[in-house]
C-alpha atoms as one frame of an Amber mdcrd trajectory, in Angstrom:
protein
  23.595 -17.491 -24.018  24.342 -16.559 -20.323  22.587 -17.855 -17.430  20.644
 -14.143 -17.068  19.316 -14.717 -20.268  18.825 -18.249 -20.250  16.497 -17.605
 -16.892  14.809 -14.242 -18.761  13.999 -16.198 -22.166  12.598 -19.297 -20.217
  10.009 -17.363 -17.853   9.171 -15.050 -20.827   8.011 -17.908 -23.391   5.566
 -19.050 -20.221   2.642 -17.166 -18.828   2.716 -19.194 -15.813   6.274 -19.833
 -14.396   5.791 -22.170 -11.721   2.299 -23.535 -11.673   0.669 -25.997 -14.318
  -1.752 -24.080 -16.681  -4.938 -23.565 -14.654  -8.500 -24.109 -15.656  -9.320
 -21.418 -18.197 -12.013 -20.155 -15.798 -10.765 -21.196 -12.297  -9.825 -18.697
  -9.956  -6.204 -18.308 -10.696  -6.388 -18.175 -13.863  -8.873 -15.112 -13.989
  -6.804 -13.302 -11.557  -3.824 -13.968 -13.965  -5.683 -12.668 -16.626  -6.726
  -8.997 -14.980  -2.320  -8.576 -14.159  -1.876  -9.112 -17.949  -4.842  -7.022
 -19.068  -3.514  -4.204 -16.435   0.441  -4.861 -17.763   2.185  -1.948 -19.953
   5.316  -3.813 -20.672   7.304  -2.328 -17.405   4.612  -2.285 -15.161   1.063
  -2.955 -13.958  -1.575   0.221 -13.750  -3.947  -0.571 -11.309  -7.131  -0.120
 -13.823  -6.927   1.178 -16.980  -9.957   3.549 -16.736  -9.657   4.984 -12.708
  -6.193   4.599 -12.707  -3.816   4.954 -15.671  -0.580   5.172 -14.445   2.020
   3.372 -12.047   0.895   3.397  -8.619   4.332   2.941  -5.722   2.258   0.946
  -2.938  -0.569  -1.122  -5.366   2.857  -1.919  -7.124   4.664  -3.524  -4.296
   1.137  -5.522  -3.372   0.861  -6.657  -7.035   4.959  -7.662  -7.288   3.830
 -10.022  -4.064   0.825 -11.726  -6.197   3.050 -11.674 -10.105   5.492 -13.612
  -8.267   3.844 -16.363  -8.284   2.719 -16.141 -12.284   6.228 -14.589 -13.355
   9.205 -13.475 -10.896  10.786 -11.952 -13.796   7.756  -9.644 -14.169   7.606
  -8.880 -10.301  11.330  -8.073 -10.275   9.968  -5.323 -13.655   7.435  -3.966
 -11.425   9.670  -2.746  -8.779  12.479  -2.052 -10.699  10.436   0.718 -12.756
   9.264   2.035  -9.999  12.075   2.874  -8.022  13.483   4.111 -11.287  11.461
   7.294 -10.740  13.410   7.423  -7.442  13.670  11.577  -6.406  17.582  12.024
  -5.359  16.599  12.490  -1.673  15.409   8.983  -1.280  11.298   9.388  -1.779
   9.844   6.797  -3.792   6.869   8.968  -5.419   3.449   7.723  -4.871   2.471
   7.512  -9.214   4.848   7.796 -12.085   3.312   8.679 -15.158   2.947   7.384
 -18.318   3.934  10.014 -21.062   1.695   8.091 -23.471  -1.854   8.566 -21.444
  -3.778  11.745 -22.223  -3.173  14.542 -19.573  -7.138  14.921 -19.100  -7.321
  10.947 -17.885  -6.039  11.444 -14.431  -6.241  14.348 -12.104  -3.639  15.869
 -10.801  -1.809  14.895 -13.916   2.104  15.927 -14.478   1.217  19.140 -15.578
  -0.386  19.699 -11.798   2.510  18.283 -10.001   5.440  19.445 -12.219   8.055
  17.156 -10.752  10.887  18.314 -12.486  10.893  21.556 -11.936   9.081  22.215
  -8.383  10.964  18.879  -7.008  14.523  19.586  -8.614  16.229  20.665  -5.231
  14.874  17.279  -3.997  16.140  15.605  -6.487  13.146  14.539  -9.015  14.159
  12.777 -11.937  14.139  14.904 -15.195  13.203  11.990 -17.558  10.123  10.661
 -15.849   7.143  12.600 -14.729   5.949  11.789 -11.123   3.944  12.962  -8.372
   5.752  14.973  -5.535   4.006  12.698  -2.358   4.465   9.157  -1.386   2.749
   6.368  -0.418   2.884   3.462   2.268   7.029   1.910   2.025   5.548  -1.827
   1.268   8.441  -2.144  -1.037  11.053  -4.193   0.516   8.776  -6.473   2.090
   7.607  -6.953  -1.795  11.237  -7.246  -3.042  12.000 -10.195  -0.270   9.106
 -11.981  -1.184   9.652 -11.336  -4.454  13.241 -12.598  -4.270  12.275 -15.570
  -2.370   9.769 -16.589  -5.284  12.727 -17.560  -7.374  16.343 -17.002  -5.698
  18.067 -18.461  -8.751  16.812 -16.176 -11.121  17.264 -13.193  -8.702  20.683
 -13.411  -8.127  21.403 -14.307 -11.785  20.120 -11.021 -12.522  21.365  -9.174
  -9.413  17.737  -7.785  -8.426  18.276  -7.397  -4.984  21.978  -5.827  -5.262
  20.534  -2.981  -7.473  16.792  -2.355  -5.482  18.871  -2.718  -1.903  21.071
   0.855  -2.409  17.511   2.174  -3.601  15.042   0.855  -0.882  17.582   1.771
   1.940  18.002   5.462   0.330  13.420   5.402   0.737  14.143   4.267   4.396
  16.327   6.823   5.161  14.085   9.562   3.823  10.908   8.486   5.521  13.260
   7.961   8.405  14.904  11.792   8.672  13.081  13.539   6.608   9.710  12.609
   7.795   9.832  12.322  11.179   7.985  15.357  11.984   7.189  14.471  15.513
  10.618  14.255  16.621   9.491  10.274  17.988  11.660   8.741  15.880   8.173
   8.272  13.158   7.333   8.707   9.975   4.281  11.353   9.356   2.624  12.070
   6.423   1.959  14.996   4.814  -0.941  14.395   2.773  -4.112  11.849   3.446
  -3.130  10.475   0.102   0.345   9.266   1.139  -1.221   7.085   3.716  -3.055
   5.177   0.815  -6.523   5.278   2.901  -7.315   8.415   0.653 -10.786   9.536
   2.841 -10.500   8.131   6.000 -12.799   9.646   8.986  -9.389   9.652  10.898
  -8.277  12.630   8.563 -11.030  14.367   8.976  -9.979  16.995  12.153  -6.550
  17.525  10.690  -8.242  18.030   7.681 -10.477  20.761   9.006  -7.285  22.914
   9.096  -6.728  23.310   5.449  -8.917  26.017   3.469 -10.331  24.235   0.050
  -9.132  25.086  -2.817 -11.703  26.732  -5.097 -13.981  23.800  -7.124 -13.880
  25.624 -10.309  -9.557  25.293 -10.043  -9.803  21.787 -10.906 -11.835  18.906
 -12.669 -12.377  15.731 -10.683 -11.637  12.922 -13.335 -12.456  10.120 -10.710
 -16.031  11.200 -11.045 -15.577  10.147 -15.052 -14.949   6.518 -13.827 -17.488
   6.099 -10.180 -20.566   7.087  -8.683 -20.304  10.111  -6.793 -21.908   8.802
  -3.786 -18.654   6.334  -3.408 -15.918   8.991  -3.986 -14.637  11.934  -2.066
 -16.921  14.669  -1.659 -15.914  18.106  -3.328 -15.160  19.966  -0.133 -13.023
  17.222   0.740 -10.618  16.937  -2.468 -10.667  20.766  -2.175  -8.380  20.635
   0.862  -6.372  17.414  -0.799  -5.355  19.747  -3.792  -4.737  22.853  -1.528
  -2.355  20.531   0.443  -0.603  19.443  -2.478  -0.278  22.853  -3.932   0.821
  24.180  -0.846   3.320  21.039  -1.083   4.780  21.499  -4.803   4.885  25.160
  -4.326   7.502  25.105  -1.440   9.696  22.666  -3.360   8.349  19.344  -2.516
  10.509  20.603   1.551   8.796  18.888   4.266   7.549  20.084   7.505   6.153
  23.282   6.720   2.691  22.121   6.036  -0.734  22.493   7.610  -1.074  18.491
   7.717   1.324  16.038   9.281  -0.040  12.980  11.044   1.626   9.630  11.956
  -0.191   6.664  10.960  -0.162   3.511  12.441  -0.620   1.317   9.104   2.748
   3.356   7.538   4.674   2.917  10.611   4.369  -0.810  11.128   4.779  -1.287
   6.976   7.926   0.712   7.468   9.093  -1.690  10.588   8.010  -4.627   8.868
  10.104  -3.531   5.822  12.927  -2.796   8.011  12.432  -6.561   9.092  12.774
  -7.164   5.311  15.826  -4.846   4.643  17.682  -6.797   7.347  16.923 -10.747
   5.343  18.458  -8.767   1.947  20.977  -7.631   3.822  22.314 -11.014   4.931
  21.224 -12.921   1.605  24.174 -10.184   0.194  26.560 -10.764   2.711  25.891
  -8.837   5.681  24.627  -8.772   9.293  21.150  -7.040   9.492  21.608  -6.885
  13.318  21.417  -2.830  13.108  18.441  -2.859  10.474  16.428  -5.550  13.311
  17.343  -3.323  16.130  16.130   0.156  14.146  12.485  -2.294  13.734  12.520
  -2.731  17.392  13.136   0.602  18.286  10.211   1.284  15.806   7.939  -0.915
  16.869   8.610   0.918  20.799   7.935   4.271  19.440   4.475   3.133  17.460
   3.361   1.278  20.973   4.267   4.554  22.932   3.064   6.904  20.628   0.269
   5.397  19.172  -1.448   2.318  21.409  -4.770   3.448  23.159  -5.473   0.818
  25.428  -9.309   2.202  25.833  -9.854   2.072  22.160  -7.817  -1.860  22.068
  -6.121  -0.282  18.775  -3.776   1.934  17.622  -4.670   5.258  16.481  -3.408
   7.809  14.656  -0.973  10.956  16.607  -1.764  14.027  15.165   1.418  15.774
  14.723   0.823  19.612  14.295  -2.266  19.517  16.875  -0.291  17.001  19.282
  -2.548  14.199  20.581  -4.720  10.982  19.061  -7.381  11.225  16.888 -10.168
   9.429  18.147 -11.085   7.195  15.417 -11.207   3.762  14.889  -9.972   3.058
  11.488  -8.414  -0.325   9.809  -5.208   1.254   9.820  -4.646   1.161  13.512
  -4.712  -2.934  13.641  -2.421  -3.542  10.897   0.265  -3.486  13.524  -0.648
  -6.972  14.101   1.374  -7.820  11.403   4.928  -7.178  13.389   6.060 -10.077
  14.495   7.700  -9.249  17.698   4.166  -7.074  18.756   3.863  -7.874  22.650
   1.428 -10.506  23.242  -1.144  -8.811  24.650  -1.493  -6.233  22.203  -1.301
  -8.648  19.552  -4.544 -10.307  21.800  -6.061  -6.748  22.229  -6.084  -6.385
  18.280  -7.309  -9.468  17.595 -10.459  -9.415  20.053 -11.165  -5.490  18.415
 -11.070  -6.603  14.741 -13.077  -9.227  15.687 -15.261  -7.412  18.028 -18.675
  -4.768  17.404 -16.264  -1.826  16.097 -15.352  -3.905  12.917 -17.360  -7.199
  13.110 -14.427  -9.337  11.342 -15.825 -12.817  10.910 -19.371 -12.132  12.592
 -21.234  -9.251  10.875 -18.390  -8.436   8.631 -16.272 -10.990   5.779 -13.970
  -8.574   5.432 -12.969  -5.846   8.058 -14.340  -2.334   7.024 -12.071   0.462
   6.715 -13.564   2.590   9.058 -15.271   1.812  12.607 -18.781  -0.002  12.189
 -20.480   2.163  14.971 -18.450   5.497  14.232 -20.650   8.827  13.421 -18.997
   8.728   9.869 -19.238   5.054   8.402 -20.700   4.863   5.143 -20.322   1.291
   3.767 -20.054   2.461   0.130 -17.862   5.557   0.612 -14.121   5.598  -0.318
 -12.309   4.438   2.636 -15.194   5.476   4.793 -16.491   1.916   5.711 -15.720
  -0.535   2.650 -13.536  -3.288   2.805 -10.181  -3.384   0.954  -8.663  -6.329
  -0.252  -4.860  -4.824   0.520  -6.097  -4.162   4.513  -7.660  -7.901   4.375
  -4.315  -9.652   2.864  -2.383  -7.625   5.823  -4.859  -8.477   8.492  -4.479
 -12.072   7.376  -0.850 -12.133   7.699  -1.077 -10.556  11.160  -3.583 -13.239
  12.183  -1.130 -15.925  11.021   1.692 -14.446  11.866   0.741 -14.242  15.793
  -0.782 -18.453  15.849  -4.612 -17.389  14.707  -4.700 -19.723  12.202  -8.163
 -20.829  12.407  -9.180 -17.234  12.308  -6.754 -16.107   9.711  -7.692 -19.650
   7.382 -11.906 -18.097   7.588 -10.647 -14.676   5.986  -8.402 -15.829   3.233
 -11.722 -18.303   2.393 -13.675 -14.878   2.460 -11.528 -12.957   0.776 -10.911
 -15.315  -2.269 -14.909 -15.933  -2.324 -15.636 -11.598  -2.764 -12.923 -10.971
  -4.437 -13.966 -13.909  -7.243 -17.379 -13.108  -6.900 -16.957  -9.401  -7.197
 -14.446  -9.496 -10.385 -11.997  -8.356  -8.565 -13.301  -5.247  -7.017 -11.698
  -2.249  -5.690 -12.970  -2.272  -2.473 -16.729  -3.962  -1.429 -19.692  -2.898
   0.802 -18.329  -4.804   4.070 -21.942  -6.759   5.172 -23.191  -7.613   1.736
 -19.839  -7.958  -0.658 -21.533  -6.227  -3.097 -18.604  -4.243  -5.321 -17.878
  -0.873  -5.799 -15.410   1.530  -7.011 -13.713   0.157 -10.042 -13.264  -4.016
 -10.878 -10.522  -6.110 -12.133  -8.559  -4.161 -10.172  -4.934  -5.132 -10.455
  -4.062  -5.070  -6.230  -7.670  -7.403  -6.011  -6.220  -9.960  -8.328  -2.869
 -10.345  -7.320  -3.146 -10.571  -3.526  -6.003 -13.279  -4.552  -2.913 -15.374
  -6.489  -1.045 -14.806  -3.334  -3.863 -16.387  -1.459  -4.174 -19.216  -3.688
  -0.873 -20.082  -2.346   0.005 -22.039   0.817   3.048 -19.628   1.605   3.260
 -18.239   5.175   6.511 -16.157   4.126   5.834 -12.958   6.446   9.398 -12.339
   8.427  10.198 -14.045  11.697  11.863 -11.076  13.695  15.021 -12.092  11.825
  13.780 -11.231   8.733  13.828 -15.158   8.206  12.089 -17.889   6.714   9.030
 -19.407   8.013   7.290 -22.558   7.288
């Protein structure tokens, strides 16, 4: 037997690879249990009622909390996933499962019809996938991922066949999508950003005529209350966007909606940070990959920092200007590690100021501004608190010396997201859960927690700690 399979049959007798079997009903070990519950084989779905299929950025998150229960089925996680790679470098934001009824999930293949309205962009004709993307966690995941076990890695060459693959996403987000001509990626659809029904979407939104109710059947409503979802005029516009989208060929630029985010741009730069470390750990420099993150991180601070609001916000491409709204997405630049000091300050005093309350009226930070017109503190992405925005918030704290500050929001987050079986998202002032539970993101990032590891990227893409 060769060492590759030697390393595969070892991790695959064990459930847990590195730590000792846990108490059946400690925290780890339930969190273990909702990634095996959620696991198809080749990869994890995020529920199996809301959300039946492969998911690109809850796929990257959960890669960074299965490394610690099996690197072998982190390294599976991203490697199906950027198997339903389109030829011009977009990593699409679900893949399908063939095997899940078509009426489970809407828009379901049939709606997006990747194969034929995406085949000048390349869209694989084996795999069924959605034509929009999602936030490019991915290489950040893969390093991590890689670092979890760098024996078995290299034995199986993981990061020689996702590197050709993650740079190819790069470069697409990087030419393709920068619609503002600032050297930034936009996106062209509120989904792609991952924060689904942010307020900040809301004025771009108001551009898009709704598509008619009766052309579609919400299947989200099948699976949560109504009161915590989209409303109907809302999702309208989301499926005339994406019509309007896989009607003109998946070609970007040409749409009613384009917006650069703050939360994409600094996942992208802190991937970049990423690509560089998996460049060196296969024998090259990564000098141009850190200087493309600086230049980046220049661009977001330009384009993007409002010094009144002490956040980032989001630049609205097609209207040209900010959008005045506070959401969580404009402090997860605190996670770059070469942010100027007094921004990084700036952020930390907002998130834990009245607009978001982190650590005084709030455990987690809500997803939307506290004392903004729209907060809702059940609605989807409207005022909740995400787990995903929490684990990034913490690494930002940590990442730029808050320790004491970052150490009281892991504690919070492992205590709701326990408490709440692994919710989706929580009502930020009470922790009470809503949207789906067990939820696959939830659990792992709560694994990752349970872990001592402060393994974010120096700005050489190094280690630290």
């Amino acid at each position: 037997m060769d060492r590759t399979a030697q390393l595969t049959a070892l991790r695959a007798d064990r459930d847990i690879a590195y730590d000792p079997p846990p108490e059946a009903d400690s925290p780890h070990a339930r969190a273990a249990r909702v990634l095996e519950e959620n696991w198809t084989g080749t990869s994890t779905v995020p529920s199996r009622g809301l959300y039946p299929h492969q998911w690109s950025w809850d796929s990257a998150f959960i890669a960074i909390g299965l490394r610690h229960v099996s690197p072998l089925r982190a390294q599976t996680e991203l490697e199906t996933l950027l198997g339903a790679q389109w030829g011009d470098g977009r990593v699409p934001h679900i893949v399908f499962n063939p095997s899940v009824p078509l009426d489970a999930y809407f828009p379901s293949p049939d709606f997006w019809r990747s194969s034929t309205a995406g085949r000048a962009a390349g869209a694989p004709r084996t795999v069924q996938t959605s034509g929009i993307v999602q936030p490019p966690v991915h290489a950040l995941a893969a390093w991590l991922v890689h670092r979890a076990d760098p024996g078995l890695s290299r034995a199986r060459g993981f990061l020689t066949r996702v590197y050709p693959r993650l740079a190819a996403w790069h470069r697409y987000l990087l030419h393709r999508r920068d619609l503002g001509g600032a050297g930034l990626a936009s996106v062209v659809h509120p989904w792609e950003q991952g924060m689904d029904n942010s307020p900040c979407w809301d004025a771009p939104l108001r551009r898009v005529p709704p598509a008619p109710t009766r052309s579609f059947r919400r299947a989200d409503l099948d699976h949560g209350a109504a009161e915590d979802r989209p409303t109907d005029l809302d999702y309208g516009r989301y499926v005339r966007l994406a019509t309007d989208y896989r009607d003109g060929g998946y070609a970007d630029g040409t749409g009613l909606f384009a917006v650069e985010d703050p939360a994409f741009n600094a996942l992208l730069i802190a991937s970049e940070h990423a690509l560089a470390g998996i460049a060196r750990e296969l024998g090259a420099t990564g000098t141009a990959r850190h200087a493309r993150a600086e230049r980046l991180t220049a661009a977001l601070i330009d384009r993007m920092w409002d010094p009144a609001s002490g956040m980032f916000l989001c630049h609205d491409v097609r209207a040209g200007g900010l959008i005045p709204e506070r959401g969580v997405s404009g402090l997860i630049p605190l996670l770059l590690p070469t942010l100027p000091r007094n921004i990084a300050a700036t952020l930390v005093g907002t998130a834990h100021g009245p607009h978001f309350g982190l650590g005084r009226t709030t455990r987690l930070a809500p997803s939307y501004d506290l004392l903004g017109e729209a907060f809702d503190p059940h609605r989807y992405w409207r005022g909740p608190a995400w787990f995903n925005t929490g684990w990034l918030l913490e690494r930002g704290l940590r990442t730029h010396g808050e320790r004491d500050r970052a150490e009281a929001l892991r504690e919070a987050m492992l205590d709701l997201a326990v408490a709440s079986d692994f919710a989706e998202y929580v009502d930020p002032y009470t922790g009470k859960a809503c949207g789906t539970t067990r939820f696959s993101w939830t659990a792992a990032l709560t694994l990752d927690l349970l872990h001592d590891f402060e393994e974010l990227m120096d700005s050489k893409g190094g280690n630290r700690g």
